Coordinates of C-alpha atoms in Angstrom, one line a residue:
Chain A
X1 CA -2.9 104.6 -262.4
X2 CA -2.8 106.0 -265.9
X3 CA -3.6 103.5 -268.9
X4 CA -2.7 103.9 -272.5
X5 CA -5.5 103.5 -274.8
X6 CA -4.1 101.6 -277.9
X7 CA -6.2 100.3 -280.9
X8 CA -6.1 97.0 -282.9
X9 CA -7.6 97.1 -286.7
X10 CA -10.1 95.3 -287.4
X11 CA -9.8 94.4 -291.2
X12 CA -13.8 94.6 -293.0
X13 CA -14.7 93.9 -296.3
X14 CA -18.2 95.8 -297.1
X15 CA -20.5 93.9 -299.6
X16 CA -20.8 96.5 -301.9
X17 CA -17.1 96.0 -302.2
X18 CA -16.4 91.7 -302.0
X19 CA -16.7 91.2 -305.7
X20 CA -14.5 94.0 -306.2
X21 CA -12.1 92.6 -303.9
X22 CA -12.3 89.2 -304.7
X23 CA -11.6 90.3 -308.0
X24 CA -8.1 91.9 -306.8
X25 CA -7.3 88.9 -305.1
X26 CA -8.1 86.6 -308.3
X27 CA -10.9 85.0 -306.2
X28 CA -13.3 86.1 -308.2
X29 CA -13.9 83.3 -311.2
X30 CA -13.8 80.5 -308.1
X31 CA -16.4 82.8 -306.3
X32 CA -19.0 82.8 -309.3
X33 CA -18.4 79.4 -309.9
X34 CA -19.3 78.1 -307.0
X35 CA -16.0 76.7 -306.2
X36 CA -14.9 78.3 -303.1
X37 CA -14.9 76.1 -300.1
X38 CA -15.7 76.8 -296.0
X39 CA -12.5 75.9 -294.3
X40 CA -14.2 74.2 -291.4
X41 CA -17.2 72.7 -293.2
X42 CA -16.5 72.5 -296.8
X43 CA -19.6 73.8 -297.9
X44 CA -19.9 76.3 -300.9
X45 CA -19.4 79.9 -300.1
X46 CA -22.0 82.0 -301.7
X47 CA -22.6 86.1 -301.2
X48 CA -25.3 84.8 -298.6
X49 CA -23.3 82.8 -296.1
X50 CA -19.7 84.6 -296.5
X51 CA -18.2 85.6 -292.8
X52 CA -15.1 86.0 -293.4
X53 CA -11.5 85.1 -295.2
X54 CA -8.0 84.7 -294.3
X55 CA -4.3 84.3 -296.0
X56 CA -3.0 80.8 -295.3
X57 CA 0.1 79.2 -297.4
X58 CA -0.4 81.1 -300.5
X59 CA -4.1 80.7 -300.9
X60 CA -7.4 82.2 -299.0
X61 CA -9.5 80.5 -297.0
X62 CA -13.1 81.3 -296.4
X63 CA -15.3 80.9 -293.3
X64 CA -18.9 80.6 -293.9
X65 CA -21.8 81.8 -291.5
X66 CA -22.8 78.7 -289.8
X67 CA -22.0 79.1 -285.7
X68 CA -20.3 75.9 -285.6
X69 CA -17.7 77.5 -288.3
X70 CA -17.4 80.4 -286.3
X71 CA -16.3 79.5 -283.5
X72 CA -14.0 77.2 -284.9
X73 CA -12.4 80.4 -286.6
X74 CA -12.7 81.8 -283.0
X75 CA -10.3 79.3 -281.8
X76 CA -7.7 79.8 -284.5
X77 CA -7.7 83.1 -283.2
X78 CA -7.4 82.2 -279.6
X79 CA -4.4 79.8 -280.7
X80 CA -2.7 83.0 -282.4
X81 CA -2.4 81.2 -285.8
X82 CA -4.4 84.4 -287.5
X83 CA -5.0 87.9 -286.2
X84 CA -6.8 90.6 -286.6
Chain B
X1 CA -3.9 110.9 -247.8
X2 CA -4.4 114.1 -245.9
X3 CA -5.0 115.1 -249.9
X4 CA -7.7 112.6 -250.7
X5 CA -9.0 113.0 -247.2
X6 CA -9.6 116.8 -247.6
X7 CA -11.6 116.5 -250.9
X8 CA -13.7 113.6 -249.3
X9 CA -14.7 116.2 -246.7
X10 CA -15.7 118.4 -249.4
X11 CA -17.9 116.1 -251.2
X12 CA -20.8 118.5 -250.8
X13 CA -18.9 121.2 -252.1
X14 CA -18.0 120.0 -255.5
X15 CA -21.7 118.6 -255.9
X16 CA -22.4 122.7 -255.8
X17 CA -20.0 123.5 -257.9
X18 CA -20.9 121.3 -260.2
X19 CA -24.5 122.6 -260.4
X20 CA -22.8 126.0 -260.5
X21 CA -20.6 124.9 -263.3
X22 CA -23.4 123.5 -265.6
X23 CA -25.3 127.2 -264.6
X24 CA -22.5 129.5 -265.7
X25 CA -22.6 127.7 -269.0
X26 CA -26.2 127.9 -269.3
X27 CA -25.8 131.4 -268.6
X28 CA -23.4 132.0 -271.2
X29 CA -25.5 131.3 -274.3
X30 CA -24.8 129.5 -277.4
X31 CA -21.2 130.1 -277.5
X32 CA -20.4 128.8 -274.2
X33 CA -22.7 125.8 -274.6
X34 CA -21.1 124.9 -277.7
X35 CA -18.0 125.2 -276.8
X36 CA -18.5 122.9 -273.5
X37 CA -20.3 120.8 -275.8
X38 CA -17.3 120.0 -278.1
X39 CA -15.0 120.2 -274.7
X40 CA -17.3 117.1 -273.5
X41 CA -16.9 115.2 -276.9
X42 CA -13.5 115.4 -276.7
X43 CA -13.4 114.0 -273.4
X44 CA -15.4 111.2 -274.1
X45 CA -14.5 110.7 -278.0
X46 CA -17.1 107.2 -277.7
X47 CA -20.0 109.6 -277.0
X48 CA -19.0 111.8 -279.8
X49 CA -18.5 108.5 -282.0
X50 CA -21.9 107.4 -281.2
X51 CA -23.7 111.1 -282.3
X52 CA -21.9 110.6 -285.4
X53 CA -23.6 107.5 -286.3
X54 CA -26.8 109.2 -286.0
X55 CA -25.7 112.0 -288.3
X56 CA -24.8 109.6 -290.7
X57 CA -28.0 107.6 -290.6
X58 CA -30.1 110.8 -290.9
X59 CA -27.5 111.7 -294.3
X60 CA -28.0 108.2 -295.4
X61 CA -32.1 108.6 -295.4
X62 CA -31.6 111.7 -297.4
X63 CA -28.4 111.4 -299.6
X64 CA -28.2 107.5 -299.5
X65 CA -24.5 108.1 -298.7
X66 CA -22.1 107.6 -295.7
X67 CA -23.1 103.8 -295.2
X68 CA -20.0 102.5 -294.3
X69 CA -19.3 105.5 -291.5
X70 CA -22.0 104.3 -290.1
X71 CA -20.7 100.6 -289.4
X72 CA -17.5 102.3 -288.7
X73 CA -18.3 104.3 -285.7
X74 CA -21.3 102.0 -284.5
X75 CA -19.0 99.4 -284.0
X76 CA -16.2 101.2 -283.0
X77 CA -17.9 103.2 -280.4
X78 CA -19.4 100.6 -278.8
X79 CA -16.9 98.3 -278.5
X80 CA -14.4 101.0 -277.3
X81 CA -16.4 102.3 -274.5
X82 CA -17.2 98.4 -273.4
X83 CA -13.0 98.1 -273.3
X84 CA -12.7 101.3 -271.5
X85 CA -15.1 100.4 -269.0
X86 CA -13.9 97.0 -268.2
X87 CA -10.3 98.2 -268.1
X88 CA -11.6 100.2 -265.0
X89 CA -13.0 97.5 -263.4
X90 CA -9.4 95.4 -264.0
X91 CA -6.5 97.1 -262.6
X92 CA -3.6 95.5 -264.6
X93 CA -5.6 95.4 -268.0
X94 CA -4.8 98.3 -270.7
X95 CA -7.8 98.9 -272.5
X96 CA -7.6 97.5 -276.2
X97 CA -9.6 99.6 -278.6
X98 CA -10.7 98.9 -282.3
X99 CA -10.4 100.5 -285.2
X100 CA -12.4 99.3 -288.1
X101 CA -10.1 99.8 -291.6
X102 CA -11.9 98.7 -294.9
X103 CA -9.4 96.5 -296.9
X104 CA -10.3 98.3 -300.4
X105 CA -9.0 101.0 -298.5
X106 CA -5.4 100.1 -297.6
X107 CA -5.0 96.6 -298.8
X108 CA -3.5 95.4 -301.8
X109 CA -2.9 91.6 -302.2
X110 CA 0.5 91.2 -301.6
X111 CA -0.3 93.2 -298.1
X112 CA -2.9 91.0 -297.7
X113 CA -1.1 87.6 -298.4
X114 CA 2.0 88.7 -296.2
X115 CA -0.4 89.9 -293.1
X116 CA -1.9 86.6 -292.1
X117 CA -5.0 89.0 -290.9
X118 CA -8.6 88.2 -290.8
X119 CA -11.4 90.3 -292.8
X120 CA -14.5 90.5 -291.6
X121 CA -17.7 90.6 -294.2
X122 CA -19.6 93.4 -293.1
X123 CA -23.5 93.8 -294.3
X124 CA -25.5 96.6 -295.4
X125 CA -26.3 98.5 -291.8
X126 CA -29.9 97.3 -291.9
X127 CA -28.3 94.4 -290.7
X128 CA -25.8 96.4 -288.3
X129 CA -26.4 93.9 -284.9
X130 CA -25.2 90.6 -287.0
X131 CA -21.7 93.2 -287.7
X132 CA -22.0 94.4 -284.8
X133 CA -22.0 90.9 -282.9
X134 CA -19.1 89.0 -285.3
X135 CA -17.1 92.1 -284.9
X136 CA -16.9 91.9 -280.8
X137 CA -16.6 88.1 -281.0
X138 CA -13.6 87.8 -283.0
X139 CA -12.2 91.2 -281.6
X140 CA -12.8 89.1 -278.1
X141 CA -11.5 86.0 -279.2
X142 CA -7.9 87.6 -280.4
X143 CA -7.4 90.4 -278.1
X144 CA -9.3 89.9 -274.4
X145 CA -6.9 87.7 -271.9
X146 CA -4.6 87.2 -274.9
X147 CA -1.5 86.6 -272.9
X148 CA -3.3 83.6 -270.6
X149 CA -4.9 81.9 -272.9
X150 CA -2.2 80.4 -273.7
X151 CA -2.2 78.6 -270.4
X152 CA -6.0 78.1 -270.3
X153 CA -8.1 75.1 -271.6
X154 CA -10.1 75.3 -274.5
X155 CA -13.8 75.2 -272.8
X156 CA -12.1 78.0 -270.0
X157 CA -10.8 80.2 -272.8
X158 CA -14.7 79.9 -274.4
X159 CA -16.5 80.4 -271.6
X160 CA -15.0 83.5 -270.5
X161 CA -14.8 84.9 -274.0
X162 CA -19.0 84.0 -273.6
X163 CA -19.5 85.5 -271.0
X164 CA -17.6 88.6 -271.9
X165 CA -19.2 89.4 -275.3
X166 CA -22.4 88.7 -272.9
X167 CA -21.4 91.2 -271.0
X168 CA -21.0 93.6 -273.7
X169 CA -24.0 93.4 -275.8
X170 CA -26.1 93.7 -272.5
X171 CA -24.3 97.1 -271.9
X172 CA -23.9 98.6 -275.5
X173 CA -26.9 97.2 -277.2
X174 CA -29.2 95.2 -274.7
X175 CA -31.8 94.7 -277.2
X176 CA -29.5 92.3 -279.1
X177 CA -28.3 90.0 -275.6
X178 CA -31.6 87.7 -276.3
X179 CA -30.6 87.2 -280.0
X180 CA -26.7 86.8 -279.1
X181 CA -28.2 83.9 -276.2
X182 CA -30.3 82.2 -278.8
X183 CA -27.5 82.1 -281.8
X184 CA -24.6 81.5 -279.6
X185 CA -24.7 80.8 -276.1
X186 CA -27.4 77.8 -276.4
X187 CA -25.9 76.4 -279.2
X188 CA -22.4 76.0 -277.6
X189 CA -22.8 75.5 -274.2
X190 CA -26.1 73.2 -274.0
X191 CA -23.9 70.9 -276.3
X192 CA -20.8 71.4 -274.1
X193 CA -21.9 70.9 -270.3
X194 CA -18.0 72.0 -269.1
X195 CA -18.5 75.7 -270.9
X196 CA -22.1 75.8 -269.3
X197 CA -20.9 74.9 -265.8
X198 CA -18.3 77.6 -266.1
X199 CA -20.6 80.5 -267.5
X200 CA -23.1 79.2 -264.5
X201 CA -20.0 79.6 -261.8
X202 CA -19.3 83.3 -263.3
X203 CA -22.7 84.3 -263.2
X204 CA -22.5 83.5 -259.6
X205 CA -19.5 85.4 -259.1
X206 CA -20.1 88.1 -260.8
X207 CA -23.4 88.2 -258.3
X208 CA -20.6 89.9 -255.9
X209 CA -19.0 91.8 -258.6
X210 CA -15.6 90.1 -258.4
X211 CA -15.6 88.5 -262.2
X212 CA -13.3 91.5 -263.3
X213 CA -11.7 93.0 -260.4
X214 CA -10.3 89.7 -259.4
X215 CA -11.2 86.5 -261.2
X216 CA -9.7 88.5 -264.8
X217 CA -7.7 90.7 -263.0
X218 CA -6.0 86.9 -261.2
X219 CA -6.3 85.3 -264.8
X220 CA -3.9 88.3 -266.2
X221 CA -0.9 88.2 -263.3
X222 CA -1.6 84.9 -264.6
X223 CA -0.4 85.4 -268.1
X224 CA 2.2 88.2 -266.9
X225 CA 4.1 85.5 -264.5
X226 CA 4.5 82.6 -266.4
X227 CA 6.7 82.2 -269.6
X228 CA 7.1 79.4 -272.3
X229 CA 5.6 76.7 -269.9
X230 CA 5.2 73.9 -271.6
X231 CA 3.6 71.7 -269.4
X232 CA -0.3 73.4 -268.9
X233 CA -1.9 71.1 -267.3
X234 CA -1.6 71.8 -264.0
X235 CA -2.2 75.6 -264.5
X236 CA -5.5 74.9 -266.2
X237 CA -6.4 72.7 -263.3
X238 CA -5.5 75.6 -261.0
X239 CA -7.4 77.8 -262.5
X240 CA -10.3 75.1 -262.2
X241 CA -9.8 75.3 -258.5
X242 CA -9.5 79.0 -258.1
X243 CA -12.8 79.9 -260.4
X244 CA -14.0 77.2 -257.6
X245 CA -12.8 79.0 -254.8
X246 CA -14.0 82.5 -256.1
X247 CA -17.7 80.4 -256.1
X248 CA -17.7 79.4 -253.1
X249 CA -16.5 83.2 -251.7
X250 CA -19.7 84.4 -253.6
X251 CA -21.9 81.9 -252.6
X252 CA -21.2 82.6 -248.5
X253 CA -23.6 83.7 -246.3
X254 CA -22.8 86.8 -244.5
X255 CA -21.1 86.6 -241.4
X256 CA -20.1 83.0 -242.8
X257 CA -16.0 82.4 -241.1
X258 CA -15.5 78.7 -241.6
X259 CA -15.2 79.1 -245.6
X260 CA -11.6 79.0 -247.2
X261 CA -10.4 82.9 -247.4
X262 CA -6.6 82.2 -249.6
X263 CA -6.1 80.4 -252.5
X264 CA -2.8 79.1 -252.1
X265 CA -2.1 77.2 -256.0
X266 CA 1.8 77.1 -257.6
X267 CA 0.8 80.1 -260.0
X268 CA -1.7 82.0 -258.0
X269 CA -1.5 83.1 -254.6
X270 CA -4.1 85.5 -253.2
X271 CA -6.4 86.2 -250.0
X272 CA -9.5 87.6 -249.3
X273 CA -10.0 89.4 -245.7
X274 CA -13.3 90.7 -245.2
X275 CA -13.2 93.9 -243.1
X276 CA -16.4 95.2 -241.4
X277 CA -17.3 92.7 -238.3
X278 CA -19.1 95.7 -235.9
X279 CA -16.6 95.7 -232.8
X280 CA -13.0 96.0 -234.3
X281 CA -14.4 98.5 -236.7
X282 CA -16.1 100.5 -234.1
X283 CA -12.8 100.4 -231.6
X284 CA -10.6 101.0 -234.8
X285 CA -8.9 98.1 -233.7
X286 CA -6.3 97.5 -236.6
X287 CA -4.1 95.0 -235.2
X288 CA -6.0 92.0 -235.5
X289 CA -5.7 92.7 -239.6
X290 CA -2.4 93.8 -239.6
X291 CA -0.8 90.7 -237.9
X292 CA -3.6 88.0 -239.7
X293 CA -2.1 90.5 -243.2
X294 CA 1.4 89.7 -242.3
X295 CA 0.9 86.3 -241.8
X296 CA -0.5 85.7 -245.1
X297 CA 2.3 87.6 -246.8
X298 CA 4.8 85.2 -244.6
X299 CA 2.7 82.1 -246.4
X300 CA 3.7 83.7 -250.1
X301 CA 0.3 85.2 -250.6
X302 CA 0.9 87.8 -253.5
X303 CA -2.5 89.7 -253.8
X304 CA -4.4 90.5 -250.3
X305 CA -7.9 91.4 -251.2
X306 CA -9.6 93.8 -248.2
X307 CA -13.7 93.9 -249.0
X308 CA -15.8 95.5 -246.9
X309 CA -18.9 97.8 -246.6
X310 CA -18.6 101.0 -248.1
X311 CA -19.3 103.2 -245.3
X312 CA -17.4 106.1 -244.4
X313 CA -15.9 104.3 -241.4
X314 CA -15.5 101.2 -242.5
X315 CA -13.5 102.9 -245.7
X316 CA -11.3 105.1 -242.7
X317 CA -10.6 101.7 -241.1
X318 CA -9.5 100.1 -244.5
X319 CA -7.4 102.6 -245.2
X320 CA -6.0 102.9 -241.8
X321 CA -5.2 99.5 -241.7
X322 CA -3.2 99.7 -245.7
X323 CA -1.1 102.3 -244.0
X324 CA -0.1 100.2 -241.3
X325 CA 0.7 97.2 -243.3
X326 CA 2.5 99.1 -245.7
X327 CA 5.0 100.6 -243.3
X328 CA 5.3 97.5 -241.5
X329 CA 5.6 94.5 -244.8
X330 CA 6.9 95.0 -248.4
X331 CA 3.7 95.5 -249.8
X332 CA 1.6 98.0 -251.7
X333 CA -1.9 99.4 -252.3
X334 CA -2.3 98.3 -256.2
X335 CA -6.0 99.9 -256.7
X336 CA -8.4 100.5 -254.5
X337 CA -12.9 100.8 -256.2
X338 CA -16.0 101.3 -254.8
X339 CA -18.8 99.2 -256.5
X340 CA -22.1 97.2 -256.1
X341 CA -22.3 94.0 -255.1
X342 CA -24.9 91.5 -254.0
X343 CA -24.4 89.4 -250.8
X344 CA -26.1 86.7 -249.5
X345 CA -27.9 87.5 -246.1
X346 CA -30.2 84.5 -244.9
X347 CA -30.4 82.8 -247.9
X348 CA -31.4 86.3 -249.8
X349 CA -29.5 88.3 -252.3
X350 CA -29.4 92.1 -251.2
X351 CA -27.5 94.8 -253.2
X352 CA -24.6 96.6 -251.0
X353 CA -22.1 99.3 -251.5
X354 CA -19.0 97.3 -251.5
X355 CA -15.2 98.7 -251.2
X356 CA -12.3 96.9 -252.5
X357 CA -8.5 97.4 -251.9
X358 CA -5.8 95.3 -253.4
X359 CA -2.3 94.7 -252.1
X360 CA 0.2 93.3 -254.3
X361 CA 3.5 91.8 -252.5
X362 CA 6.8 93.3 -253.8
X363 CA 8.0 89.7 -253.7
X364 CA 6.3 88.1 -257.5
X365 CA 7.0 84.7 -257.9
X366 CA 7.8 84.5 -262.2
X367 CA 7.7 80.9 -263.8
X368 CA 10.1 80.4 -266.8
X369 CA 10.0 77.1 -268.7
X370 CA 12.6 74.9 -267.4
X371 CA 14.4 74.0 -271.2
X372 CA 13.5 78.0 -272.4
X373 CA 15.8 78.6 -269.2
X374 CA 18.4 76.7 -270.0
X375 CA 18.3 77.3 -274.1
X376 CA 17.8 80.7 -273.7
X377 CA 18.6 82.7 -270.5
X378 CA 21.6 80.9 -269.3
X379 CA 22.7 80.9 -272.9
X380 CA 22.5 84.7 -273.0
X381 CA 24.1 85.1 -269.5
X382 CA 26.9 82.9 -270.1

């Protein structure tokens, strides 16, 4: 039985490269300012406890480290409502 | 079969030439090593991906460049030869690779608002086994069983994703399984007894190898057969009972007859005949299988399971017996793998060359949603 191999992308950000990005997507001000958010646990996202962000209505929403958080984003992506 | 039978016979042969093979390029000098080395690369592009990180690690210590390569292909690599693998051990599973794209790269933000996709924060590649592990978890989470985990419950579709990334860092970096146990495992399933009863009834399966080539490999017909039910319920409690039922198989002692061989569920039908009790296999008497076979496909069993020893003559008997039943019911050999498994034998595990066929009826049973049906297919018929 002969499989096809296909390959999903995998969208990174490197962190020589957030602020830079951030910066593109006009997150940048709410980043220094402490005033970004964790979806899940609404705690401030800093450069140390960033895992990862995601388009939702119009705005971003961050996801910080914490393994509670995680797997919380892990269930979105079970449910569909993001992908990678 | 006279095909696969011949090259069987000449095992021994192609061992030789084998040996001979790797001599004649030895032989050849550089050129001819070179070339088979690049001719091995391309056949196994993971390998190759994995030699690159190592380049780029020894250019990073002495140009401090090519850092993001080397997240790249570690993860890449890694995760890609995990997917291959486990798309061996599953018949009806295409392997899903990753490819890791950097969003200054590509991206600009109106992409990136209109693509509802995650992005991943990856570290400096001192700390490559934290990227390496949120990488394969959310890769896991969105792409392995994607189709039935729309029909599974929330603590089912954890546990297996679990014990899959489990699976993986103890195969690609095993160093890093302790740590994944520590940060993720304890913390969800000691808090969560349901996922930890699960991941404690795989473990057991998986004792007789049959987590992949039949739990996942069940759990994706699964996903294949039914469409827009609304009602999941009862196929998560289904699934309850046939991870249950796969348990109990595992945890049988050999020789065991009184257990529960079908599973016989609204969504999932399958059967498990063990072949390798001394007499029948020694008389090559087939026709105790073949009529207990066609009775089991008269019940609506889908998927027939044969397990047996892997010995040469218990494998001539399996396959003897396929060809019967295949000229005689409208079924068909879906895959057919060798592998290790361990079986209980007086209260001991011992390890045991184990051959697996599957049979697939040509007769699928597919499960449609009954207001989709009406909305949409008779709606489009009429």
């Amino acid at each position: 039985m002969r499989k096809i191999f296909y390959k999903e992308k995998l969208l990174t950000v490197y962190d020589k490269e957030l602020l830079k990005t951030l910066k593109n997507l006009g997150y940048l001000n709410k980043f220094k300012k402490g005033k970004l958010k964790c979806k899940f646990c609404n705690c401030i996202i800093t450069f140390g406890n960033l895992h990862s962000f995601f388009p939702q209505s119009g705005d971003i929403k961050f996801v910080c480290e914490k393994y509670s958080c995680q797997w919380k984003l892990y269930d979105i992506l079970r449910e569909r409502r993001i992908s990678i | 079969m006279e095909v696969i039978r011949y090259f069987e016979r000449k095992k021994d042969f192609y061992i030789n030439m084998e040996l001979d093979i790797i001599s004649l390029i030895m032989k050849g000098g550089p050129p001819t090593i070179l070339i088979s080395i690049i001719f091995y690369l391309l056949l196994f592009p993971e390998k190759a991906e994995k030699i690159t990180v190592l380049l780029y690690r020894l250019i990073f210590k002495v140009f401090k460049l090519g850092e993001k390569q080397i997240i790249t292909h570690d993860i890449q690599a890694r995760v890609n030869e995990f997917s291959k693998k486990l798309s061996k051990e599953i018949a009806n599973v295409e392997p899903v690779g990753v490819k890791v794209q950097w969003i200054s790269d590509t991206q600009t933000p109106k992409k990136f608002f209109d693509g509802n996709k995650l992005v991943i924060r990856m570290r400096h590649h001192d700390s490559q086994d934290k990227n390496f592990i949120n990488a394969s978890m959310v890769f896991i989470s969105s792409v392995f069983l994607r189709k039935s985990k729309k029909y599974m419950s929330k603590s089912q579709k954890k546990s297996i994703d679990l014990y899959v990334g489990k699976k993986l860092f103890e195969m690609e970096k095993p160093q890093i399984a302790d740590k994944f146990f520590e940060d993720f495992f304890s913390m969800k399933t000691i808090s969560n007894e349901k996922i930890m009863g699960l991941i404690e009834k795989y473990e057991i399966i998986d004792k007789v190898g049959l987590i992949f080539p039949i739990l996942v490999q069940e759990l994706t017909f699964f996903g294949e057969k039914i469409f827009y039910k609304l009602n999941t319920n009862d196929i998560i409690k289904e699934i309850s009972a046939f991870i249950d039922f796969l348990k109990n198989y595992a945890e049988r002692e050999i020789g065991e007859q009184r257990l529960k061989k079908n599973f016989t569920g609204v969504y999932c039908r399958c059967g498990i005949v063990i072949i390798g009790i001394g007499e029948k296999v020694k008389i090559g008497l087939c026709e105790p299988y073949v009529n207990y076979i066609k009775k089991i496909i008269n019940d609506k069993i889908e998927n027939i399971y044969l397990i047996g020893p892997a010995t040469k003559e218990n494998i001539n008997f399996i396959k003897n017996i396929i060809e019967e039943v295949q000229s005689k019911l409208d079924v068909y050999k879906y895959v057919d793998k060798k592998f290790k498994s361990k079986i209980k034998i007086k209260k001991e595990r011992k390890e045991v060359n184990t051959y697996l066929v599957v049979l697939r009826s040509k007769e699928v049973k597919r499960y449609i949603d009954e207001e989709y049906h009406k909305k949409y297919i008779n709606e489009t018929s009429s």
